[in-house]
Amino acid sequence: MSQQPATEYDVIGVGFGPSNLALAIALDECARRARLKCHALFVEKRPHFIWHGGMLLPDADMQISFLKDLVSLRDPTSPFTFVNYLHKRGRLEGFINCRTFYPSRLEFNDYLRWVAGQFKDLAAYGETIVAIEPVTAGQFVTSLRVRSRTPGGGETVRLARNLVVAAGGAPHIPAIFGKLADDPRLTHSSSYLDTVDTISADHKAINIAVVGGGQSAAEVTVDLRGRFPNANVDLIFRGHALKPSDSSPFVNEIFNPEYTDFIFSQPGEHREAIVRNFRNTNYAVVDSDLLDQLYRLLYQQRVSGKEHIALHPRSEVTGVVPTPNGIELETVDKFDGGSRRRAYDAVILATGYDRDRPLSVLEPIRTYIQGSEPDRNYRLATSPTFRPHVYLQGYSEASHGLSDTLLSVLAIRSQEIAESLLLTISRRELIAYA
Ligand SMILES: Cc1cc2nc3c(=O)[nH]c(=O)nc-3n(C[C@H](O)[C@H](O)[C@H](O)COP(=O)(O)OP(=O)(O)OC[C@H]3O[C@@H](n4cnc5c(N)ncnc54)[C@H](O)[C@@H]3O)c2cc1C
Ligand SMILES: NC(=O)c1ccc[n+]([C@@H]2O[C@H](COP(=O)([O-])OP(=O)(O)OC[C@H]3O[C@@H](n4cnc5c(N)ncnc54)[C@H](OP(=O)(O)O)[C@@H]3O)[C@@H](O)[C@H]2O)c1
């Protein structure tokens, strides 16, 4: 039986989160302007659009102004602004009366879903891209074979002339917890809402450990307190104190799109120092309103004498043993050397995300990639015989700055990539007509 030839696309996107969603809009706009056709497809492993669904907590707010939506910084007149979303939903006046720049994450997710719904023809949901392989003609790599796993365990193969990887981060599981990967009592914060109902509270005094000292750890701790009033929650982190994220106005300018030019133009050691210097805008820090809320909760416990949340700063997890009575954690105070052991009914790792693992899909074309860092337009340098363009969104913090993993520059970055991509498409079309 002859097989159907694989469909060929101008560009395939790995993942359909905010980064590739912003690209879908920018490609559509740029292609219309240039009167070009761009045959694009975005492959998304989730069955439908959702933005960090495991952490869509009822009380969580955005950490960025709604004006940094998918388009406004590039074109505030676009139909895909957050303001237009509010207008279409009939909530513009109500939102204004809330007097905030920071909508709830639930509402921003709904905005992103509303945009995604308008690009549903460009999305293949429920498929996980597992490999990107070279397609050769003579000595040239002419396109890429994109293999994805379908929900039923089957495989779909497509061809891509160009590729944009925007698969986000992968949950960071510290090595010491590696052996418990299949233990249902251990969860990463990215799956928190998917699994929290399996913690059988039954109004019993259960023990839960949250590991980490960043925004996810603080949000999960507060959520657990509301969800399981009788639970004892230990927040275990390595720092001396929970620290606030710096979102003050002068510092916040590092997230302006033009800052990307500045940081990209710097030598490697300067870039590294800048990223390190501003780490407290984003990593292992907590929004100051949430810190105040958590502090008040702890204080109120002292007033009532019922202490359900305990903070364990300076604590390194040195032992993890699964037992029938729970996951036993041994922690050591890094400064006084004191250690403690406790068994937990559930352990939630709010230990952040790795950004290198999602790039493993590129392994079969690794030999063609030159250097680890993309150019200013996020395109990887490849050997001269390799024709496809491969772009990265969200993996270039070291070269493009801290905004790279956030929403801050999506409106501008997507246009930069779209313009670069369409240049290759228009060149190809010109060659085809010559
Ligand atoms: C809980 C949480 C809240 C956040 N809040 C903010 C905020 O308020 N402001 C801000 O600026 N940043 C925030 N961030 C940072 C976050 O990285 C960005 O908001 C944004 O999600 C980045 O978009 P992305 O598309 O690059 O990555 P993601 O949103 O992670 O999307 C990647 C997509 O790729 C899919 N995917 C992964 N691998 C594959 C594969 N092999 N095949 C197919 N599909 C795949 C995933 O399912 C996912 O849908 C938050 C992060 C978290 C974890
Ligand atoms: N409402 C929202 O908008 C919202 C909600 C959640 C998250 N976010 C965003 O999501 C991103 C990630 O935040 P996050 O809190 O998930 O991760 P994060 O900021 O990277 O923090 C990870 C925490 O885990 C700790 N950790 C890492 N490895 C560890 C190990 N081996 N042992 C013990 N502790 C370890 C880190 O401690 P060390 O510092 O000691 O390494 C750090 O405290 C940020 O951009 C954040 O703003 C946003």
Coordinates of C-alpha atoms and ligand atoms in Angstrom, one line a residue:
M1 CA 0.0 0.0 0.0
S2 CA 1.5 3.4 -1.0
Q3 CA 1.9 5.9 1.8
Q4 CA 0.5 9.4 1.6
P5 CA 3.3 11.9 0.9
A6 CA 4.0 14.1 4.0
T7 CA 2.5 17.6 3.8
E8 CA 5.2 20.3 3.5
Y9 CA 4.9 23.6 5.4
D10 CA 6.8 26.8 5.1
V11 CA 7.2 26.8 8.8
I12 CA 6.3 24.4 11.6
G13 CA 6.2 25.6 15.2
V14 CA 7.0 23.3 18.1
G15 CA 4.5 24.2 20.8
F16 CA 1.6 26.6 20.7
G17 CA 2.0 28.6 23.9
P18 CA 2.1 32.5 24.0
S19 CA 5.4 32.7 22.0
N20 CA 4.2 30.8 19.0
L21 CA 0.8 32.3 19.3
A22 CA 2.3 35.7 19.0
L23 CA 4.3 34.4 16.0
A24 CA 1.1 33.2 14.3
I25 CA -0.4 36.7 14.5
A26 CA 2.9 38.3 13.3
L27 CA 3.3 35.9 10.4
D28 CA -0.3 36.5 9.3
E29 CA 0.2 40.3 9.4
C30 CA 3.6 40.3 7.7
A31 CA 2.5 37.8 5.0
R32 CA -0.6 40.0 4.2
R33 CA 1.6 43.1 4.0
A34 CA 4.1 41.4 1.7
R35 CA 1.3 39.7 -0.3
L36 CA 2.9 36.3 0.4
K37 CA 1.4 33.0 1.4
C38 CA 2.9 31.4 4.4
H39 CA 1.8 27.9 5.0
A40 CA 2.3 27.5 8.8
L41 CA 1.4 24.9 11.4
F42 CA 1.9 24.9 15.1
V43 CA 2.0 21.5 16.8
E44 CA 0.9 21.5 20.5
K45 CA 1.0 18.5 22.8
R46 CA -1.9 19.6 24.9
P47 CA -5.4 18.7 23.7
H48 CA -6.4 22.4 23.6
F49 CA -4.9 25.8 24.3
I50 CA -4.0 26.4 28.0
W51 CA -1.4 28.6 29.6
H52 CA 0.4 26.8 32.4
G53 CA -2.8 25.1 33.4
G54 CA -1.4 23.3 36.4
M55 CA -0.8 26.7 38.0
L56 CA -4.0 28.5 37.0
L57 CA -4.8 29.1 40.7
P58 CA -8.0 31.0 41.5
D59 CA -6.1 33.9 43.2
A60 CA -3.0 34.2 41.0
D61 CA -2.4 37.4 39.2
M62 CA -0.3 38.3 36.2
Q63 CA 3.2 39.5 36.8
I64 CA 3.3 41.8 33.9
S65 CA 1.1 44.7 32.6
F66 CA -1.8 43.6 30.4
L67 CA -0.4 46.2 27.9
K68 CA 2.4 43.7 27.3
D69 CA 0.0 41.4 25.6
L70 CA 0.7 39.5 22.3
V71 CA 0.6 42.6 20.1
S72 CA 0.2 46.0 21.7
L73 CA 3.9 47.0 21.9
R74 CA 4.1 46.5 18.2
D75 CA 0.6 47.6 17.1
P76 CA -1.9 48.9 19.7
T77 CA -4.5 49.0 16.9
S78 CA -4.3 45.2 16.3
P79 CA -7.6 43.3 16.8
F80 CA -5.6 40.9 19.1
T81 CA -5.0 43.3 22.0
F82 CA -6.1 42.5 25.5
V83 CA -8.2 45.6 25.4
N84 CA -10.1 44.4 22.4
Y85 CA -10.6 41.0 24.1
L86 CA -12.2 42.9 27.0
H87 CA -14.3 44.9 24.7
K88 CA -15.5 41.8 22.8
R89 CA -16.2 40.0 26.2
G90 CA -18.2 43.1 27.4
R91 CA -15.9 43.6 30.4
L92 CA -13.9 46.7 29.3
E93 CA -15.6 49.1 31.8
G94 CA -15.6 46.6 34.6
F95 CA -11.9 46.0 34.0
I96 CA -11.2 49.7 34.1
N97 CA -13.0 49.9 37.4
C98 CA -10.7 47.2 38.8
R99 CA -8.0 49.9 38.5
T100 CA -5.2 47.4 37.8
F101 CA -2.5 46.6 35.2
Y102 CA -2.4 43.0 36.4
P103 CA -5.4 40.8 35.5
S104 CA -5.8 37.4 37.0
R105 CA -3.9 34.6 35.3
L106 CA -7.3 33.0 34.7
E107 CA -8.4 36.0 32.7
F108 CA -5.2 36.3 30.8
N109 CA -5.4 32.6 29.9
D110 CA -8.9 33.3 28.6
Y111 CA -7.5 36.1 26.5
L112 CA -4.8 33.9 25.1
R113 CA -7.4 31.1 24.4
W114 CA -9.6 33.7 22.6
V115 CA -6.7 34.6 20.3
A116 CA -5.8 30.9 19.8
G117 CA -9.3 30.2 18.8
Q118 CA -8.9 32.6 15.9
F119 CA -5.9 30.7 14.7
K120 CA -7.3 27.2 15.2
D121 CA -6.8 26.3 11.6
L122 CA -3.0 26.7 12.1
A123 CA -2.9 24.4 15.1
A124 CA -2.6 20.6 15.5
Y125 CA -3.4 20.0 19.2
G126 CA -2.8 16.8 21.1
E127 CA 0.5 15.9 19.2
T128 CA 3.9 15.8 20.8
I129 CA 6.8 16.5 18.5
V130 CA 9.4 13.9 19.2
A131 CA 12.1 14.4 16.5
I132 CA 13.3 16.8 13.8
E133 CA 15.3 15.0 11.2
P134 CA 17.1 16.3 8.1
V135 CA 15.8 15.6 4.6
T136 CA 18.6 15.6 2.1
A137 CA 19.0 16.2 -1.6
G138 CA 22.6 15.5 -2.6
Q139 CA 24.8 17.3 -0.2
F140 CA 22.1 19.7 0.9
V141 CA 19.6 19.5 3.7
T142 CA 16.5 20.9 2.0
S143 CA 13.9 20.6 4.6
L144 CA 13.1 18.9 8.0
R145 CA 11.1 15.9 8.7
V146 CA 8.9 16.6 11.8
R147 CA 7.8 13.5 13.7
S148 CA 5.0 13.8 16.2
R149 CA 3.3 11.3 18.5
T150 CA -0.4 11.3 18.4
P151 CA -2.7 10.6 21.4
G152 CA -3.4 7.0 20.3
G153 CA 0.3 6.2 20.2
G154 CA 0.5 6.7 16.4
E155 CA 2.9 8.9 14.5
T156 CA 2.4 11.9 12.1
V157 CA 5.1 12.9 9.8
R158 CA 5.3 16.4 8.2
L159 CA 7.9 18.3 6.3
A160 CA 9.0 21.8 7.3
R161 CA 11.1 24.3 5.3
N162 CA 11.7 26.2 8.5
L163 CA 11.2 25.5 12.2
V164 CA 10.4 27.6 15.3
V165 CA 10.9 25.9 18.6
A166 CA 8.9 27.5 21.4
A167 CA 8.3 24.5 23.7
G168 CA 8.8 26.4 27.0
G169 CA 10.7 25.0 29.9
A170 CA 10.5 21.4 31.4
P171 CA 9.8 20.9 35.1
H172 CA 13.1 20.9 37.0
I173 CA 13.2 17.8 39.2
P174 CA 16.3 18.0 41.5
A175 CA 18.4 14.8 41.1
I176 CA 17.7 13.7 44.7
F177 CA 14.0 13.3 43.8
G178 CA 14.8 11.5 40.5
K179 CA 14.1 8.0 41.9
L180 CA 10.6 9.0 43.0
A181 CA 9.6 10.2 39.6
D182 CA 6.7 7.7 39.5
D183 CA 5.6 8.2 43.1
P184 CA 2.1 9.8 42.9
R185 CA 2.8 11.6 46.2
L186 CA 5.5 13.7 44.5
T187 CA 4.4 16.5 42.1
H188 CA 6.0 19.4 40.4
S189 CA 4.2 22.7 40.7
S190 CA 3.6 22.7 36.9
S191 CA 1.1 19.8 37.5
Y192 CA -0.2 21.1 40.9
L193 CA -3.8 21.6 39.9
D194 CA -3.9 18.3 37.9
T195 CA -2.9 16.3 41.0
V196 CA -3.8 18.3 44.1
D197 CA -7.2 16.5 44.4
T198 CA -5.4 13.2 44.8
I199 CA -4.1 14.5 48.2
S200 CA -6.6 12.9 50.3
A201 CA -7.2 15.4 53.1
D202 CA -10.4 13.9 54.5
H203 CA -10.2 16.7 57.1
K204 CA -7.2 14.8 58.6
A205 CA -4.0 16.6 59.7
I206 CA -1.9 15.7 56.8
N207 CA 1.7 16.9 56.2
I208 CA 2.7 18.5 53.0
A209 CA 6.1 19.7 52.0
V210 CA 6.7 22.5 49.4
V211 CA 10.3 22.7 48.1
G212 CA 11.5 26.0 46.7
G213 CA 11.5 29.7 47.5
G214 CA 10.1 31.3 44.4
Q215 CA 6.7 32.6 43.1
S216 CA 5.4 29.1 42.5
A217 CA 6.3 27.9 46.0
A218 CA 4.6 30.8 47.7
E219 CA 1.5 30.6 45.5
V220 CA 1.2 26.8 46.2
T221 CA 1.7 27.3 49.9
V222 CA -1.1 29.9 50.2
D223 CA -3.4 27.8 48.0
L224 CA -2.8 24.6 50.1
R225 CA -3.7 26.6 53.2
G226 CA -7.0 27.6 51.7
R227 CA -7.7 24.2 50.2
F228 CA -6.8 22.0 53.2
P229 CA -7.4 23.9 56.4
N230 CA -6.1 21.0 58.6
A231 CA -3.0 20.4 56.6
N232 CA 0.5 21.2 58.0
V233 CA 2.5 22.8 55.2
D234 CA 6.3 23.0 55.5
L235 CA 7.9 25.4 53.0
I236 CA 11.5 24.2 52.6
F237 CA 14.0 26.5 50.8
R238 CA 17.7 27.1 50.6
G239 CA 17.7 30.9 51.0
H240 CA 17.8 32.9 54.2
A241 CA 14.4 34.5 53.6
L242 CA 11.7 34.7 51.0
K243 CA 12.7 37.7 48.9
P244 CA 10.5 40.1 46.8
S245 CA 10.8 40.3 43.1
D246 CA 12.2 43.7 41.9
S247 CA 9.5 45.2 39.7
S248 CA 10.4 48.8 40.4
P249 CA 10.2 51.1 37.4
F250 CA 13.9 51.8 36.6
V251 CA 14.8 48.1 36.9
N252 CA 11.7 47.2 34.9
E253 CA 13.3 48.9 31.9
I254 CA 15.5 45.9 31.4
F255 CA 12.3 44.3 30.0
N256 CA 11.9 47.0 27.3
P257 CA 12.3 45.5 23.8
E258 CA 15.3 47.9 23.0
Y259 CA 17.2 46.4 26.0
T260 CA 17.5 43.2 23.9
D261 CA 19.7 45.1 21.4
F262 CA 21.8 46.4 24.3
I263 CA 22.4 43.1 25.9
F264 CA 22.9 41.3 22.6
S265 CA 25.6 43.7 21.6
Q266 CA 27.6 43.0 24.8
P267 CA 30.5 40.6 25.1
G268 CA 29.6 37.2 26.7
E269 CA 31.0 38.1 30.2
H270 CA 29.1 41.4 30.3
R271 CA 25.8 39.6 29.3
E272 CA 26.3 37.0 32.0
A273 CA 27.0 39.7 34.7
I274 CA 23.9 41.6 33.6
V275 CA 21.6 38.6 33.8
R276 CA 23.1 37.6 37.1
N277 CA 22.7 41.1 38.5
F278 CA 19.0 41.2 37.6
R279 CA 18.1 37.6 38.5
N280 CA 16.0 38.9 41.4
T281 CA 13.5 40.4 38.9
N282 CA 12.4 36.9 38.1
Y283 CA 14.0 33.8 39.7
A284 CA 13.6 32.5 43.3
V285 CA 11.7 35.7 44.2
V286 CA 8.1 36.3 45.2
D287 CA 5.7 39.1 44.3
S288 CA 5.7 41.6 47.2
D289 CA 1.9 41.6 47.7
L290 CA 2.0 37.8 48.0
L291 CA 4.8 38.0 50.5
D292 CA 2.7 40.4 52.6
Q293 CA -0.2 38.0 52.4
L294 CA 1.9 35.0 53.5
Y295 CA 3.5 37.0 56.3
R296 CA 0.1 38.0 57.6
L297 CA -1.1 34.4 57.4
L298 CA 1.9 33.3 59.5
Y299 CA 1.4 36.1 62.0
Q300 CA -2.3 35.3 62.3
Q301 CA -1.3 31.7 63.1
R302 CA 0.8 32.9 66.0
V303 CA -2.2 34.9 67.3
S304 CA -4.5 31.9 67.1
G305 CA -1.9 29.4 68.3
K306 CA -2.7 27.1 65.4
E307 CA 0.5 26.9 63.3
H308 CA -0.3 25.2 60.0
I309 CA 2.4 26.7 57.8
A310 CA 6.0 26.5 58.8
L311 CA 8.9 28.1 56.9
H312 CA 12.2 26.3 56.8
P313 CA 14.8 28.6 55.4
R314 CA 18.5 27.7 54.8
S315 CA 17.4 24.1 54.3
E316 CA 18.9 21.7 51.8
V317 CA 17.1 18.4 51.2
T318 CA 19.7 15.7 51.8
G319 CA 17.7 12.6 51.9
V320 CA 14.5 11.4 50.3
V321 CA 13.0 8.0 51.3
P322 CA 9.6 6.7 50.1
T323 CA 7.9 4.8 53.0
P324 CA 4.4 3.5 53.4
N325 CA 3.7 6.4 55.8
G326 CA 4.8 9.0 53.4
I327 CA 7.9 10.4 51.6
E328 CA 10.5 11.0 54.3
L329 CA 12.6 14.1 53.7
E330 CA 15.8 14.8 55.6
T331 CA 16.8 18.4 55.5
V332 CA 20.0 20.0 56.8
D333 CA 20.3 23.6 57.9
K334 CA 23.2 24.8 55.8
F335 CA 24.4 27.2 58.5
D336 CA 24.0 25.5 61.9
G337 CA 24.3 22.0 60.5
G338 CA 21.1 20.9 62.3
S339 CA 19.1 18.2 60.5
R340 CA 15.5 17.2 60.7
R341 CA 13.4 14.3 59.3
R342 CA 9.7 14.2 58.6
A343 CA 7.4 12.0 56.5
Y344 CA 5.0 13.8 54.2
D345 CA 1.8 12.7 52.6
A346 CA 2.6 14.9 49.6
V347 CA 5.7 16.7 48.4
I348 CA 5.4 19.5 45.8
L349 CA 8.5 20.6 44.0
A350 CA 8.3 24.3 43.2
T351 CA 11.8 24.0 41.9
G352 CA 11.5 25.9 38.6
Y353 CA 12.1 24.9 35.0
D354 CA 14.9 23.6 32.8
R355 CA 15.3 25.1 29.4
D356 CA 17.8 22.7 27.7
R357 CA 15.7 19.5 27.8
P358 CA 12.9 20.7 25.4
L359 CA 15.7 21.2 22.7
S360 CA 16.4 17.5 22.6
V361 CA 14.0 17.2 19.7
L362 CA 16.8 18.9 17.6
E363 CA 19.2 16.1 18.4
P364 CA 19.1 14.5 14.9
I365 CA 20.1 17.8 13.3
R366 CA 22.6 18.8 16.0
T367 CA 25.6 18.2 13.7
Y368 CA 24.4 21.0 11.4
I369 CA 24.0 23.5 14.1
Q370 CA 27.0 25.8 14.6
G371 CA 27.5 27.2 18.1
S372 CA 24.9 27.3 20.8
E373 CA 23.6 30.8 20.5
P374 CA 21.1 32.2 18.0
D375 CA 21.6 35.4 16.1
R376 CA 19.8 38.6 16.9
N377 CA 16.7 37.4 15.1
Y378 CA 16.7 34.2 17.2
R379 CA 17.9 32.0 14.3
L380 CA 20.5 29.3 14.9
A381 CA 23.7 29.4 12.8
T382 CA 23.8 26.2 10.7
S383 CA 26.4 24.8 8.3
P384 CA 26.3 26.1 4.7
T385 CA 24.7 23.0 3.3
F386 CA 21.7 23.3 5.7
R387 CA 18.9 25.3 4.1
P388 CA 16.1 25.4 6.6
H389 CA 16.0 28.2 9.1
V390 CA 15.7 27.1 12.8
Y391 CA 14.5 29.8 15.3
L392 CA 14.2 29.6 19.0
Q393 CA 11.8 31.4 21.3
G394 CA 12.6 31.2 25.0
Y395 CA 16.0 29.6 25.0
S396 CA 18.2 32.7 24.6
E397 CA 18.3 34.3 28.0
A398 CA 22.1 34.2 28.0
S399 CA 22.3 36.2 24.8
H400 CA 19.1 38.2 24.6
G401 CA 18.4 38.9 28.3
L402 CA 15.9 38.0 31.0
S403 CA 12.8 39.0 29.0
D404 CA 13.5 36.0 26.7
T405 CA 11.5 33.5 28.8
L406 CA 8.7 35.9 29.7
L407 CA 5.9 37.7 27.9
S408 CA 7.7 41.1 27.9
V409 CA 9.0 41.1 24.3
L410 CA 6.6 38.7 22.6
A411 CA 5.0 41.4 20.4
I412 CA 8.4 42.5 19.1
R413 CA 10.2 39.2 19.0
S414 CA 7.5 37.6 17.0
Q415 CA 7.7 40.3 14.4
E416 CA 11.5 40.0 14.2
I417 CA 11.2 36.3 13.6
A418 CA 8.2 36.7 11.1
E419 CA 10.1 39.2 9.0
S420 CA 13.2 37.0 9.0
L421 CA 11.2 34.0 8.0
L422 CA 9.2 35.8 5.3
L423 CA 12.4 37.0 3.8
T424 CA 13.5 33.4 3.1
I425 CA 10.0 32.6 1.8
S426 CA 10.0 35.6 -0.6
R427 CA 13.6 34.7 -1.8
R428 CA 12.4 31.2 -2.5
E429 CA 9.4 32.4 -4.4
L430 CA 11.5 34.8 -6.4
I431 CA 13.9 31.9 -7.3
A432 CA 10.9 29.8 -8.2
Y433 CA 9.6 32.5 -10.6
A434 CA 13.1 33.2 -12.1
Ligands
LIG1 C1 2.9 29.6 36.5 C2 3.6 30.5 35.6 C3 3.1 31.8 35.5 C4 3.8 32.7 34.6 N1 3.4 34.0 34.6 C5 4.1 34.9 33.9 C6 3.6 36.3 33.8 O1 2.7 36.7 34.5 N2 4.3 37.2 33.1 C7 5.4 36.7 32.3 O2 6.0 37.6 31.6 N3 5.8 35.5 32.3 C8 5.2 34.6 33.1 N4 5.6 33.3 33.1 C9 6.7 32.8 32.2 C10 6.3 32.0 31.0 O3 7.4 31.4 30.5 C11 5.7 32.8 29.9 O4 4.5 33.5 30.4 C12 5.1 32.1 28.7 O5 4.4 31.0 29.1 C13 6.2 31.7 27.7 O6 5.5 31.2 26.5 P1 6.1 30.1 25.6 O7 5.1 29.9 24.5 O8 7.5 30.4 25.2 O9 6.2 28.8 26.5 P2 5.0 27.9 27.2 O10 4.0 28.8 27.7 O11 5.7 27.0 28.2 O12 4.4 27.1 26.0 C14 5.1 26.1 25.4 C15 4.1 25.1 24.7 O13 4.8 24.1 24.0 C16 4.1 22.9 24.3 N5 5.1 21.8 24.0 C17 6.2 21.5 24.7 N6 6.9 20.5 24.2 C18 6.2 20.2 23.1 C19 6.5 19.2 22.1 N7 7.5 18.4 22.1 N8 5.5 19.1 21.1 C20 4.4 19.9 21.0 N9 4.2 20.8 22.0 C21 5.1 21.0 22.9 C22 3.7 23.0 25.7 O14 2.6 22.1 25.9 C23 3.2 24.4 25.8 O15 1.9 24.6 25.5 C24 5.0 32.3 33.9 C25 5.4 31.0 34.0 C26 4.7 30.1 34.9 C27 5.3 28.7 35.0
LIG2 N1 1.4 34.3 39.0 C1 2.4 34.3 38.2 O1 2.5 35.1 37.3 C2 3.5 33.2 38.4 C3 3.3 32.1 39.2 C4 4.3 31.2 39.3 C5 5.5 31.3 38.5 N2 5.6 32.4 37.8 C6 6.9 32.6 37.0 O2 7.4 31.4 36.6 C7 8.8 31.4 36.5 C8 9.4 30.3 37.4 O3 9.0 30.6 38.8 P1 9.1 29.4 39.9 O4 8.8 29.9 41.2 O5 8.4 28.2 39.3 O6 10.7 28.9 39.8 P2 12.0 29.7 40.2 O7 11.8 31.2 40.3 O8 13.1 29.3 39.2 O9 12.3 29.2 41.6 C9 12.7 27.9 41.8 C10 13.0 27.7 43.3 O10 13.4 26.3 43.5 C11 14.6 26.2 44.2 N3 15.4 25.1 43.8 C12 15.8 24.8 42.5 N4 16.5 23.6 42.6 C13 16.5 23.2 43.8 C14 17.1 22.1 44.5 N5 17.8 21.2 43.9 N6 16.8 22.0 45.9 C15 16.1 22.9 46.5 N7 15.6 24.0 46.0 C16 15.8 24.1 44.6 C17 15.3 27.5 43.9 O11 16.2 27.8 45.0 P3 17.7 28.4 44.8 O12 17.4 29.9 44.5 O13 18.3 28.1 46.1 O14 18.3 27.7 43.6 C18 14.2 28.5 43.8 O15 13.8 29.0 45.1 C19 9.2 32.8 37.0 O16 9.3 33.6 35.8 C20 7.9 33.3 37.8 O17 7.8 34.7 37.8 C21 4.7 33.3 37.7

